[in-house]
Tab-separated table of C-alpha atoms in Angstrom:
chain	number	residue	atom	x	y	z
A	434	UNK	CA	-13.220	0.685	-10.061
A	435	UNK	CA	-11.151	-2.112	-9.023
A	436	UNK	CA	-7.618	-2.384	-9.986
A	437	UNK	CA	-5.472	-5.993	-11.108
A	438	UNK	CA	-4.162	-8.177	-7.866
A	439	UNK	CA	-0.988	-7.625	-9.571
A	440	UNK	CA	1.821	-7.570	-5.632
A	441	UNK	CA	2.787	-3.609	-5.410
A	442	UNK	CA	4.494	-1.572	-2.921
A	443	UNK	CA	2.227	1.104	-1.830
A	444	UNK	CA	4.587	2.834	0.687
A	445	UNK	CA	7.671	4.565	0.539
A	446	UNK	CA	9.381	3.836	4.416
A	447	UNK	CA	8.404	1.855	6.861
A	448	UNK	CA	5.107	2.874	8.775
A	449	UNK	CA	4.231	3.328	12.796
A	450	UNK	CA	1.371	2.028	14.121
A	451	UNK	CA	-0.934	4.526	13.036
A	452	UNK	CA	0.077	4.766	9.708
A	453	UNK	CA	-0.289	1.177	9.621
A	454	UNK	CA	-3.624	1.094	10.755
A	455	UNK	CA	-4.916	3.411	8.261
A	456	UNK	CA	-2.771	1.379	5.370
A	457	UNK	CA	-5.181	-1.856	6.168
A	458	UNK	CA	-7.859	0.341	4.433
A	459	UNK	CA	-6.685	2.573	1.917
A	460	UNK	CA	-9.523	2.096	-0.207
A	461	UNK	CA	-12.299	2.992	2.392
A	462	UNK	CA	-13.465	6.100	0.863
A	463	UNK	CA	-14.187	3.895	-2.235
A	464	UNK	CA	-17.828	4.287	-3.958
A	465	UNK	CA	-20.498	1.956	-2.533
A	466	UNK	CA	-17.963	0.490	-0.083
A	467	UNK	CA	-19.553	-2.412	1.177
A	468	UNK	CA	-20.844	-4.146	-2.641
A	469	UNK	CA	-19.468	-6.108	-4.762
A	470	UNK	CA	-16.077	-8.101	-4.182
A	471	UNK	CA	-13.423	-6.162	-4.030
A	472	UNK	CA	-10.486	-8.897	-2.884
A	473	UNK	CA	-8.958	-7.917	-6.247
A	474	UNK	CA	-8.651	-4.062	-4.853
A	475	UNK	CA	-6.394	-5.123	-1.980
A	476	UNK	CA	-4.625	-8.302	-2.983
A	477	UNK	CA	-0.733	-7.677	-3.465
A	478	UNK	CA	-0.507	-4.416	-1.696
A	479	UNK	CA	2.036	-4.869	0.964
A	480	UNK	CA	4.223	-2.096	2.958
A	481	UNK	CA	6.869	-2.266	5.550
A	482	UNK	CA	6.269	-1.794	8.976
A	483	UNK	CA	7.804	-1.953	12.485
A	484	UNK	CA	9.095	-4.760	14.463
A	485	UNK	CA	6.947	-3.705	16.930
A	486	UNK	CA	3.610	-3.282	14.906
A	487	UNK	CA	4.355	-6.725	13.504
A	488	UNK	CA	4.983	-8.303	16.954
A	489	UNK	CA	1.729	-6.247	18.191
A	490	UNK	CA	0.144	-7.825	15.181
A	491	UNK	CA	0.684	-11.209	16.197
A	492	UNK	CA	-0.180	-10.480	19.558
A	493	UNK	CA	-3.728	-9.538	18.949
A	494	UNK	CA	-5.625	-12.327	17.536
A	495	UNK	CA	-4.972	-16.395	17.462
A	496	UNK	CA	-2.714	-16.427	13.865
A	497	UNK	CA	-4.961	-18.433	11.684
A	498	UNK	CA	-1.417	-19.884	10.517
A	499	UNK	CA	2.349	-19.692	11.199
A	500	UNK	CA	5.016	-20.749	8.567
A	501	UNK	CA	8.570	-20.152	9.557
A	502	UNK	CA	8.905	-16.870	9.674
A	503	UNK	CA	5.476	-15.735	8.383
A	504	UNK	CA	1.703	-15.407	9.886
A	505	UNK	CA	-1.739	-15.058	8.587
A	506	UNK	CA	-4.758	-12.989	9.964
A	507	UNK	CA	-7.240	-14.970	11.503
A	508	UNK	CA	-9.778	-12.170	10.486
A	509	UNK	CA	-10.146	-11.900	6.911
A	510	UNK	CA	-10.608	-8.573	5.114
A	511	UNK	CA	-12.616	-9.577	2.043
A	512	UNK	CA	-13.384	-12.844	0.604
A	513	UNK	CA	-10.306	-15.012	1.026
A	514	UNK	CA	-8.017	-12.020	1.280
A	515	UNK	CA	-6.527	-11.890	4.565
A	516	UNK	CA	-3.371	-9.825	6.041
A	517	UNK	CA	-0.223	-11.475	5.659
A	518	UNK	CA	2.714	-10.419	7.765
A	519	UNK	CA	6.736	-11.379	7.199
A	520	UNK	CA	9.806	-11.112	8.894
A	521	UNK	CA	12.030	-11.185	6.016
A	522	UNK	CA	16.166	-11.532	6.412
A	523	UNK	CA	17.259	-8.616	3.824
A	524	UNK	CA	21.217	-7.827	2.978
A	525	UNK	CA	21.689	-9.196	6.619
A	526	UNK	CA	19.003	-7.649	8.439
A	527	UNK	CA	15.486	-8.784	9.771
A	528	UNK	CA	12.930	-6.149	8.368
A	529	UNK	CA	9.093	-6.510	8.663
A	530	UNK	CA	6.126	-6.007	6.045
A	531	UNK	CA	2.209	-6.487	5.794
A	532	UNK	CA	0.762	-7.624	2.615
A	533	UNK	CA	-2.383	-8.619	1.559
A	534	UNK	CA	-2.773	-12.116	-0.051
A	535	UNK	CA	-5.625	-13.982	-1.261
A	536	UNK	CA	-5.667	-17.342	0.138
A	537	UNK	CA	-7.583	-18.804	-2.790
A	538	UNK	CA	-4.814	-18.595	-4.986
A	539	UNK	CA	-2.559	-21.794	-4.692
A	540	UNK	CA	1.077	-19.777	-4.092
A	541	UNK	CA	0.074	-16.530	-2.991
A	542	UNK	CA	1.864	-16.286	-0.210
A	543	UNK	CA	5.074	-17.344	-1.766
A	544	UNK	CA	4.987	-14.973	-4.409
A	545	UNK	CA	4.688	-12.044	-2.490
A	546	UNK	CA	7.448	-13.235	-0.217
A	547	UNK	CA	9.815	-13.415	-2.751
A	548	UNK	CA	8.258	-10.136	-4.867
A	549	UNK	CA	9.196	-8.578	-1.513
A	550	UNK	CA	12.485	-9.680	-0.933
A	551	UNK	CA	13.458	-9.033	-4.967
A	552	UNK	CA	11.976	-5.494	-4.729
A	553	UNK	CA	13.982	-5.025	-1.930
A	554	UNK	CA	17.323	-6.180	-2.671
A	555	UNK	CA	17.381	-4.086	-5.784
A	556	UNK	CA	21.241	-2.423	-5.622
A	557	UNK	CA	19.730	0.926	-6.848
A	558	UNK	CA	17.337	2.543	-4.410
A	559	UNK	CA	14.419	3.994	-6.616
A	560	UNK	CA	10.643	4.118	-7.285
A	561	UNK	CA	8.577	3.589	-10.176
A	562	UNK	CA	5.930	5.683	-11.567
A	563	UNK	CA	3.327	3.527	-10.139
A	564	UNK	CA	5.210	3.338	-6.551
A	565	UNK	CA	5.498	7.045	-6.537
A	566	UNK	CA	1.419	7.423	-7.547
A	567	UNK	CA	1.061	4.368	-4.932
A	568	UNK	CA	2.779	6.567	-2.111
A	569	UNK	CA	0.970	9.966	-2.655
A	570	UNK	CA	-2.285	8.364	-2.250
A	571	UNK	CA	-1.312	6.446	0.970
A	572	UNK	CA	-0.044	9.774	2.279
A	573	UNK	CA	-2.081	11.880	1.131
A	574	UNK	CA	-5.051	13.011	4.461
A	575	UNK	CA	-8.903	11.854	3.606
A	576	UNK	CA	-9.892	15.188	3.155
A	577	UNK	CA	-7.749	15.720	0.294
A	578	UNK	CA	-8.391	12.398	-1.993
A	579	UNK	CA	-11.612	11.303	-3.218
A	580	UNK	CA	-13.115	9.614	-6.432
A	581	UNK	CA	-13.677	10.619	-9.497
A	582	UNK	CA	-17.229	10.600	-8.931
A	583	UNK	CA	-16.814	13.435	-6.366
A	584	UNK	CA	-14.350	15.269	-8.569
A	585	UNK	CA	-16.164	16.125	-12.169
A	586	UNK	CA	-19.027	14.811	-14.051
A	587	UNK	CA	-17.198	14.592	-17.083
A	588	UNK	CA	-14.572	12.045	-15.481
A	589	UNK	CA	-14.750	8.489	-15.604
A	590	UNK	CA	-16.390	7.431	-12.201
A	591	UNK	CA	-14.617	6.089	-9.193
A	592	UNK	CA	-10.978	7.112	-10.418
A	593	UNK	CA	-8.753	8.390	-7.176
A	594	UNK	CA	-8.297	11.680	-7.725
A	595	UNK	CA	-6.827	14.259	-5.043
A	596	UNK	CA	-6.340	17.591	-4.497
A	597	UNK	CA	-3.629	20.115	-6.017
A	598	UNK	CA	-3.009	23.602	-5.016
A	599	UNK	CA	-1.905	26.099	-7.038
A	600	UNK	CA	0.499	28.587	-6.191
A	601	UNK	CA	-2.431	31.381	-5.475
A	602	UNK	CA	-3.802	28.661	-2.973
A	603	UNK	CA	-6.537	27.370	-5.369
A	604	UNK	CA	-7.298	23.938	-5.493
A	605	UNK	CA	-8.505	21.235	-8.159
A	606	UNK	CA	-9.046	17.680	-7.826
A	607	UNK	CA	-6.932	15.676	-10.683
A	608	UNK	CA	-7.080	11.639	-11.388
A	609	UNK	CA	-4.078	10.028	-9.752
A	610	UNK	CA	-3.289	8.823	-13.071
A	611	UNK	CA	-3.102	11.806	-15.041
A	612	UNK	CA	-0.517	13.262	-12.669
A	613	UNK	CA	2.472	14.411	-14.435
A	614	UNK	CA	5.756	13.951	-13.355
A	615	UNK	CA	6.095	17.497	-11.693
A	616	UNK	CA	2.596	17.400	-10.068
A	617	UNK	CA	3.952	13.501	-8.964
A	618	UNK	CA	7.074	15.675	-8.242
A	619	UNK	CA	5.165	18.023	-5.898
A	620	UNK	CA	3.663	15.968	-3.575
A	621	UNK	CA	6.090	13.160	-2.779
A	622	UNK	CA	8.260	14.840	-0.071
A	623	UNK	CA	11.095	16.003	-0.435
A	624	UNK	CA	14.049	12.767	0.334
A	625	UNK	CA	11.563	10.573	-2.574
A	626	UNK	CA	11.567	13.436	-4.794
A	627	UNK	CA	14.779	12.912	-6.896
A	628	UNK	CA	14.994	9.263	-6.243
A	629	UNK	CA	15.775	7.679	-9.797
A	630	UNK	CA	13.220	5.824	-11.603
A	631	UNK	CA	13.180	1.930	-10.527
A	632	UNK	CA	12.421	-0.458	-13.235
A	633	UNK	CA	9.163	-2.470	-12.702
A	634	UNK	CA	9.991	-6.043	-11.536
């Protein structure tokens, strides 16, 4: 199933260079991975990363553009969706992020720039529910997330779902959108766990 381009953080912290690498695909365990056009899947995630991953990042391919202080992938992921990488001036500080923008939309760019920089310049640090469900599945090892497809016949197909364990050491798969707030709770660790909630920009 693929989800609205709406732009969404979809890591808590800012990630090395392996965690990066494994952010640029956080969908590839996705149900018949290679049909149908899935730009609307990874459009508007972005995550923070190092000043070094984003200076290796430019580094590694011809940019196929450079606007003050932002480049484009010359390489694109899907359709017109291509990585995006800033170097954004925040409360007085130079801080990097990746985000994925589709270059057919007139503005893009621009929006998630400025999504970015509003998101983080909020005075209260917090997540919302969606950041929080965001975060588990980027975190959460292949082994232990799936689809719904792989989970239960009686769920709707190609749902995330991952695994829970239960205090005996059992384990279920549940959708990542039926967690409740203690299972969300559980498997955030622990400095995001009592974060306040963050209003939705």
């Amino acid at each position: 199933m693929n989800t609205p381009s709406a732009i969404r953080k979809v890591y808590q912290g800012i990630t090395e260079r392996h965690q990066m690498f494994r952010m640029f695909d956080r969908h590839a365990q996705r149900p018949n991975r290679f049909e149908g056009d899935v730009s609307s899947l990874y459009a508007g995630e972005w995550f923070e990363i190092t000043e070094r991953e984003h200076d290796y990042m430019f580094e590694i391919l011809p940019p196929l553009w450079i606007r003050g202080s932002m480049f484009a992938m010359r390489e694109f992921l899907t359709g017109s969706v291509t990585s995006v990488f800033f170097a954004l001036r925040i409360d007085r500080t130079i801080r990097f992020f990746h985000g994925y923008c589709d270059l057919s939309e007139a503005g893009s760019v621009e929006a998630m720039r400025l999504a970015i920089i509003e998101r983080e310049t909020r005075p209260v640090r917090g997540m919302t529910r969606d950041e929080r469900i965001e975060h588990i599945w980027s975190a959460t090892a292949d082994a232990y997330r799936g689809y719904s497809d792989e989970a239960a016949a009686d769920h709707p197909q190609s749902h995330r779902a991952i695994t829970l364990f239960s205090a005996s050491g059992s384990s279920r798969l549940k959708l990542l959108d039926d967690l409740t707030d203690d299972e969300i709770a559980s498997k955030l660790p622990v400095q995001l766990r009592h974060l306040p909630d963050a209003l939705a920009a």
